[in-house]
Amino acid sequence: MGRPRSFDEDAVVERAMETFWTHGYANTSPAQLAEACGVGKGSLYNTFGSKRELFDLCMALYDRTGTELAREVLSQPGTTRERLRAWMRWTVDNDLAQPVRRGCLVVNTAMELGGHDAEATKAVTAAHAHLVEAFIERIDQGQRDGDVRPQLDALAYSEFLMNTIGGLRIMAKIADAETLYRIIDTALTTL
């Protein structure tokens, strides 16, 4: 019989996610993961299988957390434009507040692994779809409430927002808040 685990698996996945987010998949070594997670390499791999399996758990956590947070921000009182602006500014402000400007784990993964790694592409596509769905729901609510024009195609606009947010997350690595806010305001003029 093996020894019981002396670590919280969820906390380890969260720490691993932060490490992959900062360094990327390829540039994160097993030694970095073990150190960041505070768990020996043997225990890490006995629990999670492989670096890739741990990365997949990290992507799922990032997707779930991001989608839940977006839904929370989008559901607060205010017009659809106000709530979308609040979400987009939150992402920008969060990116700019980090000691290392690392952008978005999903966007970074799309750039690093998308198109040539089927599982990573699937994870990126799923995360993208979850946020698009949250935006569609908010736009539909805005159309019911009368603060979004009824002829707006909610799916097309949500995809446009995701493209804009992806660009914002990349630009947050090099641009200042004023520039990023201006981009947000310009994008929302089409709502």
mmCIF file of C-alpha atoms in Angstrom:
data_model
loop_
_atom_site.group_PDB
_atom_site.id
_atom_site.type_symbol
_atom_site.label_atom_id
_atom_site.label_comp_id
_atom_site.label_asym_id
_atom_site.label_seq_id
_atom_site.Cartn_x
_atom_site.Cartn_y
_atom_site.Cartn_z
ATOM 1 C CA MET A 1 0.000 0.000 0.000
ATOM 2 C CA GLY A 2 1.364 3.420 -1.018
ATOM 3 C CA ARG A 3 1.713 6.376 1.241
ATOM 4 C CA PRO A 4 -1.219 8.800 1.313
ATOM 5 C CA ARG A 5 -0.743 11.981 -0.656
ATOM 6 C CA SER A 6 0.517 14.876 1.394
ATOM 7 C CA PHE A 7 -0.594 17.598 -1.018
ATOM 8 C CA ASP A 8 -3.787 19.146 -2.335
ATOM 9 C CA GLU A 9 -4.159 18.093 -5.969
ATOM 10 C CA ASP A 10 -6.260 21.143 -6.871
ATOM 11 C CA ALA A 11 -3.636 23.496 -5.448
ATOM 12 C CA VAL A 12 -0.911 21.660 -7.389
ATOM 13 C CA VAL A 13 -2.871 22.002 -10.643
ATOM 14 C CA GLU A 14 -3.346 25.713 -9.961
ATOM 15 C CA ARG A 15 0.386 26.226 -9.320
ATOM 16 C CA ALA A 16 1.247 24.197 -12.416
ATOM 17 C CA MET A 17 -1.182 26.330 -14.432
ATOM 18 C CA GLU A 18 0.590 29.490 -13.277
ATOM 19 C CA THR A 19 3.922 27.970 -14.325
ATOM 20 C CA PHE A 20 2.721 26.913 -17.788
ATOM 21 C CA TRP A 21 1.051 30.310 -18.176
ATOM 22 C CA THR A 22 4.281 32.130 -17.416
ATOM 23 C CA HIS A 23 6.700 29.951 -19.390
ATOM 24 C CA GLY A 24 4.600 28.149 -22.010
ATOM 25 C CA TYR A 25 4.253 24.416 -22.438
ATOM 26 C CA ALA A 26 7.558 23.668 -24.149
ATOM 27 C CA ASN A 27 9.596 25.972 -21.917
ATOM 28 C CA THR A 28 8.283 24.485 -18.673
ATOM 29 C CA SER A 29 10.523 21.698 -17.447
ATOM 30 C CA PRO A 30 9.517 18.894 -15.097
ATOM 31 C CA ALA A 31 11.944 20.359 -12.549
ATOM 32 C CA GLN A 32 10.225 23.778 -12.774
ATOM 33 C CA LEU A 33 6.836 22.144 -12.273
ATOM 34 C CA ALA A 34 8.021 20.176 -9.256
ATOM 35 C CA GLU A 35 9.581 23.263 -7.699
ATOM 36 C CA ALA A 36 6.585 25.521 -8.408
ATOM 37 C CA CYS A 37 4.155 22.918 -7.084
ATOM 38 C CA GLY A 38 6.220 22.030 -4.025
ATOM 39 C CA VAL A 39 5.952 18.345 -4.901
ATOM 40 C CA GLY A 40 8.649 15.885 -5.878
ATOM 41 C CA LYS A 41 8.803 14.932 -9.560
ATOM 42 C CA GLY A 42 7.976 11.324 -8.732
ATOM 43 C CA SER A 43 4.881 12.282 -6.755
ATOM 44 C CA LEU A 44 3.867 14.766 -9.421
ATOM 45 C CA TYR A 45 3.993 12.197 -12.196
ATOM 46 C CA ASN A 46 2.588 9.350 -10.092
ATOM 47 C CA THR A 47 -0.431 11.545 -9.427
ATOM 48 C CA PHE A 48 -0.920 13.301 -12.761
ATOM 49 C CA GLY A 49 0.703 10.872 -15.213
ATOM 50 C CA SER A 50 2.806 13.139 -17.380
ATOM 51 C CA LYS A 51 3.656 16.744 -18.048
ATOM 52 C CA ARG A 52 1.076 16.713 -20.839
ATOM 53 C CA GLU A 53 -1.689 15.255 -18.694
ATOM 54 C CA LEU A 54 -0.991 17.903 -16.063
ATOM 55 C CA PHE A 55 -1.051 20.596 -18.757
ATOM 56 C CA ASP A 56 -4.438 19.333 -19.954
ATOM 57 C CA LEU A 57 -5.783 19.644 -16.394
ATOM 58 C CA CYS A 58 -4.365 23.169 -16.227
ATOM 59 C CA MET A 59 -6.086 24.155 -19.478
ATOM 60 C CA ALA A 60 -9.393 22.777 -18.176
ATOM 61 C CA LEU A 61 -8.985 24.727 -14.921
ATOM 62 C CA TYR A 62 -8.136 27.944 -16.787
ATOM 63 C CA ASP A 63 -11.156 27.491 -19.075
ATOM 64 C CA ARG A 64 -13.541 26.754 -16.192
ATOM 65 C CA THR A 65 -12.259 29.601 -14.009
ATOM 66 C CA GLY A 66 -12.260 32.136 -16.837
ATOM 67 C CA THR A 67 -15.740 31.215 -17.996
ATOM 68 C CA GLU A 68 -17.151 31.392 -14.462
ATOM 69 C CA LEU A 69 -15.551 34.783 -13.888
ATOM 70 C CA ALA A 70 -16.792 36.140 -17.223
ATOM 71 C CA ARG A 71 -20.330 34.979 -16.472
ATOM 72 C CA GLU A 72 -20.152 36.614 -13.039
ATOM 73 C CA VAL A 73 -18.995 39.963 -14.457
ATOM 74 C CA LEU A 74 -21.455 39.851 -17.367
ATOM 75 C CA SER A 75 -24.423 39.071 -15.099
ATOM 76 C CA GLN A 76 -23.992 42.116 -12.869
ATOM 77 C CA PRO A 77 -26.346 45.090 -13.220
ATOM 78 C CA GLY A 78 -25.777 47.452 -16.119
ATOM 79 C CA THR A 79 -26.217 47.594 -19.851
ATOM 80 C CA THR A 80 -24.676 45.015 -22.109
ATOM 81 C CA ARG A 81 -22.072 47.539 -23.279
ATOM 82 C CA GLU A 82 -21.172 48.383 -19.664
ATOM 83 C CA ARG A 83 -20.839 44.721 -18.698
ATOM 84 C CA LEU A 84 -18.763 43.824 -21.776
ATOM 85 C CA ARG A 85 -16.545 46.851 -21.149
ATOM 86 C CA ALA A 86 -16.163 45.784 -17.505
ATOM 87 C CA TRP A 87 -15.087 42.275 -18.560
ATOM 88 C CA MET A 88 -12.645 43.497 -21.185
ATOM 89 C CA ARG A 89 -11.134 46.080 -18.852
ATOM 90 C CA TRP A 90 -10.842 43.489 -16.101
ATOM 91 C CA THR A 91 -8.821 41.224 -18.384
ATOM 92 C CA VAL A 92 -6.575 44.109 -19.436
ATOM 93 C CA ASP A 93 -6.129 45.380 -15.881
ATOM 94 C CA ASN A 94 -5.348 41.876 -14.648
ATOM 95 C CA ASP A 95 -2.770 41.362 -17.395
ATOM 96 C CA LEU A 96 -1.116 44.703 -16.695
ATOM 97 C CA ALA A 97 -0.981 44.072 -12.937
ATOM 98 C CA GLN A 98 1.086 40.896 -13.245
ATOM 99 C CA PRO A 99 4.814 41.038 -12.461
ATOM 100 C CA VAL A 100 5.403 39.306 -15.798
ATOM 101 C CA ARG A 101 3.047 40.312 -18.580
ATOM 102 C CA ARG A 102 2.053 36.918 -19.826
ATOM 103 C CA GLY A 103 -1.253 37.515 -21.592
ATOM 104 C CA CYS A 104 -3.784 34.680 -21.758
ATOM 105 C CA LEU A 105 -2.964 31.006 -21.331
ATOM 106 C CA VAL A 106 -5.474 30.072 -24.036
ATOM 107 C CA VAL A 107 -4.111 32.616 -26.522
ATOM 108 C CA ASN A 108 -0.536 31.639 -25.675
ATOM 109 C CA THR A 109 -1.378 27.971 -26.168
ATOM 110 C CA ALA A 110 -3.073 28.711 -29.488
ATOM 111 C CA MET A 111 0.086 30.490 -30.635
ATOM 112 C CA GLU A 112 2.451 27.798 -29.323
ATOM 113 C CA LEU A 113 0.577 24.562 -30.036
ATOM 114 C CA GLY A 114 -2.546 25.386 -32.020
ATOM 115 C CA GLY A 115 -2.888 23.810 -35.416
ATOM 116 C CA HIS A 116 -0.210 21.158 -34.912
ATOM 117 C CA ASP A 117 -1.294 19.622 -31.619
ATOM 118 C CA ALA A 118 -4.823 18.212 -31.817
ATOM 119 C CA GLU A 119 -5.458 18.057 -28.058
ATOM 120 C CA ALA A 120 -4.204 21.591 -27.440
ATOM 121 C CA THR A 121 -6.250 22.867 -30.374
ATOM 122 C CA LYS A 122 -9.310 21.123 -28.933
ATOM 123 C CA ALA A 123 -8.743 22.723 -25.501
ATOM 124 C CA VAL A 124 -8.275 26.198 -27.020
ATOM 125 C CA THR A 125 -11.381 25.764 -29.171
ATOM 126 C CA ALA A 126 -13.448 24.660 -26.171
ATOM 127 C CA ALA A 127 -12.317 27.622 -24.039
ATOM 128 C CA HIS A 128 -13.086 29.978 -26.917
ATOM 129 C CA ALA A 129 -16.542 28.450 -27.363
ATOM 130 C CA HIS A 130 -17.380 28.773 -23.668
ATOM 131 C CA LEU A 131 -16.671 32.509 -23.654
ATOM 132 C CA VAL A 132 -18.495 33.034 -26.953
ATOM 133 C CA GLU A 133 -21.505 31.330 -25.372
ATOM 134 C CA ALA A 134 -21.328 33.651 -22.346
ATOM 135 C CA PHE A 135 -21.175 36.706 -24.636
ATOM 136 C CA ILE A 136 -24.103 35.444 -26.717
ATOM 137 C CA GLU A 137 -26.182 35.029 -23.569
ATOM 138 C CA ARG A 138 -25.392 38.595 -22.462
ATOM 139 C CA ILE A 139 -26.144 40.007 -25.923
ATOM 140 C CA ASP A 140 -29.431 38.074 -26.049
ATOM 141 C CA GLN A 141 -30.307 39.571 -22.654
ATOM 142 C CA GLY A 142 -29.406 43.027 -23.961
ATOM 143 C CA GLN A 143 -31.683 42.512 -26.944
ATOM 144 C CA ARG A 144 -34.531 41.505 -24.612
ATOM 145 C CA ASP A 145 -33.774 44.502 -22.357
ATOM 146 C CA GLY A 146 -33.602 46.885 -25.331
ATOM 147 C CA ASP A 147 -29.987 48.043 -24.908
ATOM 148 C CA VAL A 148 -28.703 46.039 -27.899
ATOM 149 C CA ARG A 149 -30.151 46.514 -31.370
ATOM 150 C CA PRO A 150 -32.386 43.576 -32.274
ATOM 151 C CA GLN A 151 -30.790 42.950 -35.683
ATOM 152 C CA LEU A 152 -27.309 42.372 -34.203
ATOM 153 C CA ASP A 153 -26.060 38.850 -34.927
ATOM 154 C CA ALA A 154 -25.125 37.697 -31.396
ATOM 155 C CA LEU A 155 -22.874 34.875 -32.598
ATOM 156 C CA ALA A 156 -20.944 36.998 -35.108
ATOM 157 C CA TYR A 157 -20.525 39.831 -32.597
ATOM 158 C CA SER A 158 -19.382 37.419 -29.866
ATOM 159 C CA GLU A 159 -16.783 35.944 -32.214
ATOM 160 C CA PHE A 160 -15.643 39.492 -33.036
ATOM 161 C CA LEU A 161 -15.307 40.200 -29.302
ATOM 162 C CA MET A 162 -13.239 37.037 -28.788
ATOM 163 C CA ASN A 163 -10.946 38.087 -31.617
ATOM 164 C CA THR A 164 -10.614 41.538 -30.077
ATOM 165 C CA ILE A 165 -9.942 40.096 -26.623
ATOM 166 C CA GLY A 166 -7.303 37.775 -28.054
ATOM 167 C CA GLY A 167 -5.586 40.781 -29.577
ATOM 168 C CA LEU A 168 -5.891 42.726 -26.336
ATOM 169 C CA ARG A 169 -4.288 39.867 -24.412
ATOM 170 C CA ILE A 170 -1.344 39.846 -26.819
ATOM 171 C CA MET A 171 -1.061 43.642 -26.814
ATOM 172 C CA ALA A 172 -1.182 43.677 -22.997
ATOM 173 C CA LYS A 173 2.339 42.257 -23.101
ATOM 174 C CA ILE A 174 3.636 45.519 -24.600
ATOM 175 C CA ALA A 175 0.988 48.268 -24.519
ATOM 176 C CA ASP A 176 -0.239 50.623 -21.804
ATOM 177 C CA ALA A 177 -3.726 50.759 -20.294
ATOM 178 C CA GLU A 178 -4.742 53.906 -22.180
ATOM 179 C CA THR A 179 -4.078 52.241 -25.543
ATOM 180 C CA LEU A 180 -5.879 49.062 -24.566
ATOM 181 C CA TYR A 181 -8.888 50.943 -23.177
ATOM 182 C CA ARG A 182 -9.113 52.902 -26.442
ATOM 183 C CA ILE A 183 -9.236 49.597 -28.365
ATOM 184 C CA ILE A 184 -11.992 48.331 -26.067
ATOM 185 C CA ASP A 185 -14.042 51.491 -26.509
ATOM 186 C CA THR A 186 -13.633 51.358 -30.281
ATOM 187 C CA ALA A 187 -14.715 47.714 -30.429
ATOM 188 C CA LEU A 188 -17.806 48.425 -28.343
ATOM 189 C CA THR A 189 -18.968 51.272 -30.635
ATOM 190 C CA THR A 190 -20.177 48.549 -33.010
ATOM 191 C CA LEU A 191 -22.533 47.038 -30.408
#
